[in-house]
Amino acid sequence: MQQVTSQDTSDAVLAALVGDDCSWCATGALAREEFKGDAAVVCEECGTPAARVW
């Protein structure tokens, strides 16, 4: 049985979203960034976070 930390799970979820289209604007794509000091996936165009881990 493999042990998975919450950090590993969080990284996997964020990584899975990278490159997806933004749900809030017509032209943006999601990229790994920090949002208010937390790991997140944020639209490169409009800056809206799609997922945030704290």
PDB file of C-alpha atoms in Angstrom:
ATOM      1  CA  MET A   1       0.000   0.000   0.000  1.00  0.00           C
ATOM      2  CA  GLN A   2       1.348   3.402  -0.976  1.00  0.00           C
ATOM      3  CA  GLN A   3       1.103   6.272   1.465  1.00  0.00           C
ATOM      4  CA  VAL A   4       0.089   9.598  -0.065  1.00  0.00           C
ATOM      5  CA  THR A   5       0.388  12.905   1.741  1.00  0.00           C
ATOM      6  CA  SER A   6      -2.130  15.685   1.398  1.00  0.00           C
ATOM      7  CA  GLN A   7       0.632  17.736  -0.259  1.00  0.00           C
ATOM      8  CA  ASP A   8       1.009  15.074  -2.974  1.00  0.00           C
ATOM      9  CA  THR A   9      -2.748  15.025  -3.510  1.00  0.00           C
ATOM     10  CA  SER A  10      -2.940  18.822  -3.675  1.00  0.00           C
ATOM     11  CA  ASP A  11      -0.092  18.979  -6.195  1.00  0.00           C
ATOM     12  CA  ALA A  12      -1.753  16.322  -8.357  1.00  0.00           C
ATOM     13  CA  VAL A  13      -5.080  18.165  -8.386  1.00  0.00           C
ATOM     14  CA  LEU A  14      -3.469  21.481  -9.306  1.00  0.00           C
ATOM     15  CA  ALA A  15      -1.247  19.872 -11.957  1.00  0.00           C
ATOM     16  CA  ALA A  16      -4.277  18.210 -13.563  1.00  0.00           C
ATOM     17  CA  LEU A  17      -5.896  21.626 -14.122  1.00  0.00           C
ATOM     18  CA  VAL A  18      -2.875  23.354 -15.695  1.00  0.00           C
ATOM     19  CA  GLY A  19      -3.550  24.251 -19.333  1.00  0.00           C
ATOM     20  CA  ASP A  20      -7.339  23.969 -19.069  1.00  0.00           C
ATOM     21  CA  ASP A  21      -9.474  26.811 -20.389  1.00  0.00           C
ATOM     22  CA  CYS A  22     -10.670  29.391 -17.894  1.00  0.00           C
ATOM     23  CA  SER A  23     -14.339  29.133 -16.945  1.00  0.00           C
ATOM     24  CA  TRP A  24     -14.609  32.887 -16.366  1.00  0.00           C
ATOM     25  CA  CYS A  25     -13.150  34.434 -19.536  1.00  0.00           C
ATOM     26  CA  ALA A  26     -13.076  33.442 -23.182  1.00  0.00           C
ATOM     27  CA  THR A  27      -9.326  33.560 -23.817  1.00  0.00           C
ATOM     28  CA  GLY A  28      -7.492  32.495 -20.667  1.00  0.00           C
ATOM     29  CA  ALA A  29      -5.710  29.284 -19.739  1.00  0.00           C
ATOM     30  CA  LEU A  30      -4.919  28.026 -16.251  1.00  0.00           C
ATOM     31  CA  ALA A  31      -1.377  28.081 -14.851  1.00  0.00           C
ATOM     32  CA  ARG A  32       0.277  27.252 -11.500  1.00  0.00           C
ATOM     33  CA  GLU A  33       0.707  30.379  -9.400  1.00  0.00           C
ATOM     34  CA  GLU A  34       0.246  31.617  -5.871  1.00  0.00           C
ATOM     35  CA  PHE A  35      -3.031  33.265  -4.919  1.00  0.00           C
ATOM     36  CA  LYS A  36      -3.035  35.242  -1.676  1.00  0.00           C
ATOM     37  CA  GLY A  37      -0.008  33.241  -0.525  1.00  0.00           C
ATOM     38  CA  ASP A  38      -1.464  29.803  -1.289  1.00  0.00           C
ATOM     39  CA  ALA A  39      -0.710  27.283  -4.046  1.00  0.00           C
ATOM     40  CA  ALA A  40      -3.278  27.711  -6.794  1.00  0.00           C
ATOM     41  CA  VAL A  41      -4.197  27.358 -10.454  1.00  0.00           C
ATOM     42  CA  VAL A  42      -5.021  30.795 -11.825  1.00  0.00           C
ATOM     43  CA  CYS A  43      -6.142  32.117 -15.209  1.00  0.00           C
ATOM     44  CA  GLU A  44      -3.222  33.801 -16.975  1.00  0.00           C
ATOM     45  CA  GLU A  45      -5.584  36.259 -18.658  1.00  0.00           C
ATOM     46  CA  CYS A  46      -8.082  37.410 -16.002  1.00  0.00           C
ATOM     47  CA  GLY A  47      -6.324  36.288 -12.792  1.00  0.00           C
ATOM     48  CA  THR A  48      -9.302  34.318 -11.451  1.00  0.00           C
ATOM     49  CA  PRO A  49      -8.298  31.265  -9.389  1.00  0.00           C
ATOM     50  CA  ALA A  50      -9.840  27.956 -10.477  1.00  0.00           C
ATOM     51  CA  ALA A  51      -8.465  26.008  -7.493  1.00  0.00           C
ATOM     52  CA  ARG A  52      -6.604  27.035  -4.354  1.00  0.00           C
ATOM     53  CA  VAL A  53      -4.983  24.904  -1.654  1.00  0.00           C
ATOM     54  CA  TRP A  54      -4.373  26.244   1.835  1.00  0.00           C
TER      55      TRP A  54
END
